[in-house]
Tab-separated table of C-alpha atoms in Angstrom:
chain	number	residue	atom	x	y	z
A	673	MET	CA	85.349	74.795	-40.813
A	674	VAL	CA	82.461	76.245	-39.060
A	675	LEU	CA	79.140	75.856	-40.706
A	676	ALA	CA	76.569	77.316	-38.636
A	677	TYR	CA	76.695	80.174	-35.737
A	678	LEU	CA	75.187	83.750	-34.989
A	679	PRO	CA	77.399	86.718	-36.482
A	680	SER	CA	77.555	89.649	-34.397
A	681	PRO	CA	76.600	93.159	-36.252
A	682	SER	CA	79.255	94.903	-38.008
A	683	GLN	CA	78.317	98.232	-35.837
A	684	GLY	CA	75.921	99.153	-33.345
A	685	VAL	CA	76.312	102.883	-33.748
A	686	TRP	CA	75.322	105.019	-37.143
A	687	HIS	CA	75.803	108.747	-37.594
A	688	LEU	CA	73.515	111.435	-38.862
A	689	GLY	CA	75.927	114.148	-39.176
A	690	PRO	CA	77.386	114.731	-35.744
A	691	VAL	CA	74.335	112.901	-34.109
A	692	PRO	CA	74.994	109.146	-33.100
A	693	ILE	CA	72.390	106.672	-33.348
A	694	ARG	CA	72.593	103.657	-31.023
A	695	ALA	CA	71.101	100.295	-31.662
A	696	TYR	CA	70.972	99.836	-27.852
A	697	ALA	CA	68.716	102.995	-27.478
A	698	LEU	CA	66.573	102.203	-30.511
A	699	CYS	CA	65.836	98.438	-28.916
A	700	ILE	CA	65.069	100.142	-25.700
A	701	ILE	CA	63.013	102.677	-27.190
A	702	ALA	CA	61.105	100.427	-29.285
A	703	GLY	CA	60.256	97.940	-26.362
A	704	ILE	CA	58.895	101.027	-24.438
A	705	PHE	CA	56.458	101.793	-27.388
A	706	ALA	CA	55.552	98.202	-27.496
A	707	ALA	CA	54.960	97.809	-23.994
A	708	LEU	CA	52.440	101.085	-24.215
A	709	TRP	CA	50.945	99.644	-27.022
A	710	LEU	CA	50.155	96.158	-25.340
A	711	THR	CA	49.288	97.993	-22.159
A	712	ARG	CA	46.690	100.419	-23.737
A	713	ARG	CA	45.049	97.817	-25.159
A	714	ARG	CA	44.797	95.710	-22.352
A	715	TRP	CA	43.699	98.701	-19.992
A	716	ALA	CA	41.172	99.484	-22.554
A	717	ALA	CA	39.859	96.093	-22.875
A	718	ARG	CA	38.956	96.285	-19.094
A	719	GLY	CA	36.839	99.474	-19.611
A	720	GLY	CA	39.923	101.910	-18.858
A	721	GLU	CA	40.485	104.909	-20.979
A	722	PRO	CA	43.658	104.645	-22.948
A	723	ASP	CA	44.881	108.242	-21.960
A	724	ASP	CA	45.454	106.763	-18.798
A	725	ILE	CA	48.513	104.626	-19.793
A	726	ALA	CA	50.208	107.370	-21.447
A	727	ASP	CA	49.836	109.883	-18.576
A	728	ILE	CA	51.040	106.826	-15.959
A	729	ALA	CA	54.328	106.458	-18.654
A	730	VAL	CA	55.416	109.632	-18.259
A	731	TRP	CA	56.125	108.957	-14.643
A	732	ALA	CA	57.019	105.407	-15.137
A	733	VAL	CA	59.585	105.352	-17.879
A	734	PRO	CA	62.025	107.832	-16.357
A	735	PHE	CA	62.026	106.837	-12.993
A	736	GLY	CA	62.575	102.956	-14.569
A	737	LEU	CA	65.530	103.934	-16.558
A	738	LEU	CA	66.928	105.907	-13.550
A	739	GLY	CA	66.637	103.041	-11.633
A	740	GLY	CA	67.988	100.448	-14.343
A	741	ARG	CA	71.023	102.431	-14.158
A	742	LEU	CA	71.265	103.155	-10.492
A	743	TYR	CA	71.138	99.262	-10.199
A	744	HIS	CA	73.939	98.567	-12.567
A	745	VAL	CA	76.085	101.142	-10.834
A	746	ILE	CA	75.579	100.289	-7.286
A	747	THR	CA	75.849	96.530	-8.116
A	748	ASP	CA	79.121	97.120	-10.026
A	749	PRO	CA	80.709	100.191	-8.517
A	750	GLU	CA	84.578	99.249	-9.167
A	751	LEU	CA	83.470	99.699	-12.958
A	752	TYR	CA	83.219	103.023	-12.542
A	753	PHE	CA	85.064	104.399	-9.261
A	754	GLY	CA	88.543	103.819	-8.030
A	755	ALA	CA	91.821	104.094	-9.185
A	756	GLY	CA	92.093	104.413	-12.878
A	757	ARG	CA	88.670	104.233	-13.363
A	758	GLN	CA	86.317	107.158	-15.183
A	759	PRO	CA	83.331	108.303	-12.874
A	760	ILE	CA	81.737	110.034	-15.703
A	761	ARG	CA	81.071	106.806	-17.706
A	762	ALA	CA	78.448	105.886	-14.771
A	763	LEU	CA	76.419	108.476	-16.891
A	764	TYR	CA	76.912	106.686	-20.228
A	765	VAL	CA	74.064	104.491	-20.721
A	766	TRP	CA	74.311	104.068	-24.139
A	767	ASP	CA	77.060	101.898	-23.153
A	768	GLY	CA	74.778	99.387	-21.904
A	769	GLY	CA	74.131	98.430	-18.532
A	770	LEU	CA	70.201	98.718	-17.162
A	771	GLY	CA	69.371	96.346	-14.576
A	772	ILE	CA	65.919	94.991	-14.635
A	773	PRO	CA	65.325	94.931	-10.767
A	774	GLY	CA	65.985	98.404	-10.644
A	775	ALA	CA	64.221	99.561	-13.566
A	776	VAL	CA	60.943	97.582	-12.225
A	777	ALA	CA	61.262	98.692	-8.830
A	778	LEU	CA	61.880	102.447	-9.375
A	779	GLY	CA	59.681	102.219	-12.574
A	780	ALA	CA	56.913	101.148	-10.116
A	781	PHE	CA	57.434	103.971	-7.950
A	782	GLY	CA	56.938	106.262	-10.996
A	783	ALA	CA	53.926	104.368	-11.707
A	784	TRP	CA	52.393	104.921	-7.955
A	785	LEU	CA	52.746	108.454	-8.701
A	786	GLY	CA	51.209	108.240	-12.131
A	787	CYS	CA	48.343	106.254	-10.785
A	788	ARG	CA	47.693	108.369	-7.549
A	789	ARG	CA	47.421	111.361	-10.213
A	790	ARG	CA	44.726	109.479	-11.976
A	791	GLY	CA	42.960	107.708	-9.052
A	792	ILE	CA	44.005	103.967	-10.154
A	793	LYS	CA	45.395	101.509	-7.829
A	794	LEU	CA	48.933	100.652	-8.319
A	795	ALA	CA	48.080	96.616	-8.090
A	796	ASP	CA	45.430	97.044	-10.955
A	797	PHE	CA	47.888	99.195	-13.248
A	798	ALA	CA	50.540	96.612	-12.574
A	799	ASP	CA	48.419	93.373	-13.442
A	800	VAL	CA	47.708	95.136	-16.812
A	801	ALA	CA	51.133	96.337	-17.586
A	802	ALA	CA	53.030	93.154	-16.779
A	803	PRO	CA	52.470	91.234	-20.274
A	804	GLY	CA	54.027	94.699	-21.800
A	805	LEU	CA	56.495	94.937	-19.273
A	806	VAL	CA	58.291	91.881	-20.185
A	807	LEU	CA	57.735	92.314	-23.864
A	808	ALA	CA	59.982	95.433	-23.105
A	809	GLN	CA	62.490	93.615	-21.768
A	810	ALA	CA	62.517	90.789	-24.694
A	811	MET	CA	63.030	93.758	-27.260
A	812	GLY	CA	65.473	95.504	-25.168
A	813	ARG	CA	67.806	92.635	-24.886
A	814	TRP	CA	68.977	92.910	-28.485
A	815	GLY	CA	70.499	95.906	-27.699
A	816	ASN	CA	73.040	93.414	-25.781
A	817	TYR	CA	73.540	91.944	-28.969
A	818	PHE	CA	74.462	94.989	-30.769
A	819	ASN	CA	76.842	96.062	-28.227
A	820	GLN	CA	78.358	92.542	-28.005
A	821	GLU	CA	77.925	92.103	-24.317
A	822	LEU	CA	76.578	89.932	-21.741
A	823	PHE	CA	76.863	86.785	-23.541
A	824	GLY	CA	77.341	83.375	-22.169
A	825	GLY	CA	80.354	81.020	-21.971
A	826	PRO	CA	82.212	79.496	-24.929
A	827	THR	CA	79.933	77.071	-26.826
A	828	ALA	CA	79.790	74.895	-29.994
A	829	LEU	CA	76.010	74.591	-30.009
A	830	PRO	CA	74.961	75.762	-33.795
A	831	TRP	CA	73.467	78.827	-32.580
A	832	LYS	CA	76.777	79.885	-30.991
A	833	LEU	CA	77.341	83.499	-31.261
A	834	LEU	CA	80.395	85.061	-32.976
A	835	ILE	CA	82.242	87.731	-30.639
A	836	ASP	CA	84.685	90.274	-32.350
A	837	PRO	CA	87.825	89.882	-30.512
A	838	ALA	CA	87.787	93.830	-29.272
A	839	HIS	CA	84.615	92.514	-26.997
A	840	ARG	CA	85.685	88.951	-25.489
A	841	PRO	CA	86.903	89.106	-22.064
A	842	PRO	CA	90.332	88.716	-20.474
A	843	GLY	CA	91.257	84.874	-20.767
A	844	TYR	CA	88.789	84.144	-23.847
A	845	GLU	CA	91.090	86.278	-26.416
A	846	ASN	CA	91.225	83.141	-28.490
A	847	ILE	CA	87.831	81.889	-28.617
A	848	ALA	CA	85.515	83.485	-30.670
A	849	PHE	CA	81.844	81.612	-30.122
A	850	TYR	CA	79.703	81.618	-26.941
A	851	HIS	CA	76.303	81.469	-25.741
A	852	PRO	CA	73.777	83.905	-26.940
A	853	THR	CA	72.524	84.789	-23.669
A	854	PHE	CA	70.488	88.073	-24.858
A	855	LEU	CA	68.371	85.580	-27.367
A	856	TYR	CA	68.038	82.851	-24.734
A	857	GLU	CA	66.661	86.037	-22.570
A	858	SER	CA	64.382	87.436	-24.983
A	859	LEU	CA	63.068	84.167	-26.179
A	860	TRP	CA	62.261	83.477	-22.542
A	861	ASP	CA	60.565	86.970	-22.206
A	862	LEU	CA	58.411	86.150	-25.017
A	863	GLY	CA	57.205	82.987	-23.437
A	864	VAL	CA	56.251	84.614	-20.191
A	865	MET	CA	54.468	87.352	-21.853
A	866	ALA	CA	52.688	84.423	-23.739
A	867	LEU	CA	51.984	82.725	-20.324
A	868	LEU	CA	50.437	86.004	-18.496
A	869	LEU	CA	48.137	86.172	-21.208
A	870	TRP	CA	46.865	82.852	-21.323
A	871	ILE	CA	46.780	82.790	-17.363
A	872	ASP	CA	44.621	86.226	-17.259
A	873	ARG	CA	42.486	85.276	-20.298
A	874	ARG	CA	42.004	81.718	-18.171
A	875	HIS	CA	41.532	83.007	-14.701
A	876	GLN	CA	41.117	87.024	-14.721
A	877	VAL	CA	43.824	87.277	-12.089
A	878	ARG	CA	43.196	90.714	-9.911
A	879	HIS	CA	45.001	92.643	-7.314
A	880	GLY	CA	48.521	92.569	-8.453
A	881	ARG	CA	48.761	88.696	-8.605
A	882	LEU	CA	49.705	88.690	-12.590
A	883	PHE	CA	52.238	90.868	-11.711
A	884	ALA	CA	53.382	88.506	-9.060
A	885	CYS	CA	53.311	85.813	-11.936
A	886	TYR	CA	55.586	87.509	-14.030
A	887	VAL	CA	58.240	87.859	-11.063
A	888	LEU	CA	57.813	84.182	-10.745
A	889	ALA	CA	58.198	83.060	-14.391
A	890	TYR	CA	60.876	85.779	-15.211
A	891	THR	CA	63.269	85.159	-12.258
A	892	ALA	CA	63.073	81.402	-12.825
A	893	GLY	CA	64.808	82.099	-16.263
A	894	ARG	CA	67.062	84.857	-15.513
A	895	ALA	CA	68.375	82.388	-12.834
A	896	TRP	CA	69.445	79.756	-15.360
A	897	ILE	CA	70.413	82.323	-17.937
A	898	GLU	CA	72.868	84.161	-15.381
A	899	ALA	CA	74.715	81.062	-14.428
A	900	LEU	CA	75.769	80.904	-18.381
A	901	ARG	CA	77.044	84.358	-18.377
A	902	ILE	CA	80.834	85.307	-17.853
A	903	ASP	CA	80.855	89.027	-18.066
A	904	HIS	CA	81.888	90.702	-14.770
A	905	ALA	CA	79.627	90.509	-11.786
A	906	ASN	CA	80.060	90.608	-8.173
A	907	HIS	CA	79.893	87.220	-6.219
A	908	PHE	CA	78.371	86.492	-2.630
A	909	LEU	CA	78.679	83.029	-1.672
A	910	GLY	CA	79.433	81.597	-4.779
A	911	LEU	CA	76.562	82.751	-6.541
A	912	ARG	CA	76.610	86.315	-8.849
A	913	LEU	CA	74.408	88.902	-6.975
A	914	ASN	CA	71.641	88.717	-9.696
A	915	ASP	CA	70.921	85.144	-8.731
A	916	TRP	CA	70.617	86.423	-4.962
A	917	VAL	CA	68.199	89.147	-6.022
A	918	SER	CA	66.398	86.809	-8.499
A	919	LEU	CA	65.823	84.015	-5.531
A	920	ALA	CA	64.723	86.907	-3.313
A	921	LEU	CA	62.170	88.251	-5.676
A	922	PHE	CA	60.924	84.629	-6.531
A	923	LEU	CA	60.280	83.964	-2.839
A	924	ALA	CA	58.571	87.215	-2.434
A	925	ALA	CA	56.032	86.759	-5.233
A	926	ALA	CA	55.789	83.020	-4.422
A	927	LEU	CA	54.544	84.304	-0.802
A	928	TYR	CA	52.267	87.189	-2.022
A	929	LEU	CA	50.584	84.703	-4.454
A	930	PHE	CA	50.203	82.150	-1.422
A	931	ALA	CA	48.791	84.803	1.031
A	932	THR	CA	46.213	86.234	-1.748
A	933	ARG	CA	45.575	82.638	-3.050
A	934	ASN	CA	41.683	82.967	-1.895
A	935	ARG	CA	41.333	86.021	-3.646
A	936	GLN	CA	39.119	85.238	-6.520
A	937	GLY	CA	36.635	86.779	-9.069
A	938	GLU	CA	37.177	90.163	-8.169
A	939	ALA	CA	35.595	92.845	-10.661
A	940	ASP	CA	37.623	94.666	-12.999
A	941	PRO	CA	40.053	97.296	-11.852
A	942	SER	CA	39.811	100.003	-14.256
A	943	GLU	CA	36.880	102.765	-14.266
A	944	THR	CA	33.097	102.550	-14.308
A	945	LYS	CA	31.797	105.053	-16.823
A	946	THR	CA	28.625	107.112	-15.572
A	947	GLY	CA	26.877	109.334	-17.980
A	948	GLY	CA	30.049	110.248	-19.391
A	949	THR	CA	32.133	110.674	-16.448
A	950	SER	CA	34.098	108.309	-14.692
A	951	ALA	CA	34.237	107.195	-11.260
A	952	ARG	CA	37.321	105.170	-10.046
A	953	ARG	CA	37.558	102.878	-6.830
């Protein structure tokens, strides 16, 4: 008799007439709004106009969603293309499959476009947005819970996750309980958010250095969580492709922090108000 485990949701889609309401999409949307709320508060605390964040988000969010999907499809093309596959399913974002590296990379491009229109430095915006970004990731991971996907290997730990037979991968049909890697990553992301807020409050880092701290902390966690997962993934030299991407990003962030280690005590990046108008650096 199993005494302790995490049950999986009985369903991840609800219908309002002919319209499907998907839990995965709701988790992503909730994460986006939470990120915008936190980023607006942080930008306003630095003297910036809160409307700046909404204007930048108009560019960053769509590009981020597109980048996340492109990363997933490009790194796992065999899931959608080839004999017996349905290429149209590459467009089915609601089925899951948004790669964080792609979402951040293309989202950053969208943010750069928005920042140019508002006269704001991208590095300044990135520092303000980093805690909200990782908060969005923490909330969005719960979409994997509702889809019963991206879980880890079998486990007997008290917080094991029950996966329905229809969602178990080949070779694991008779195993019911797995590591809830969605929960591990969500909790790790919340810890990264708290760390970033503490670093910013204590040291007031600027010039993209707080964003680099986010990259360091997130990829460090992603490495050990990725090692637990048993979902389909392409491998290179014995490691999952996402592990190599995380390693490259970790090293890039570390090098950036080292190269900018002497940049201390910078002024606020936000606008300076003068006589009711704003002059941005």
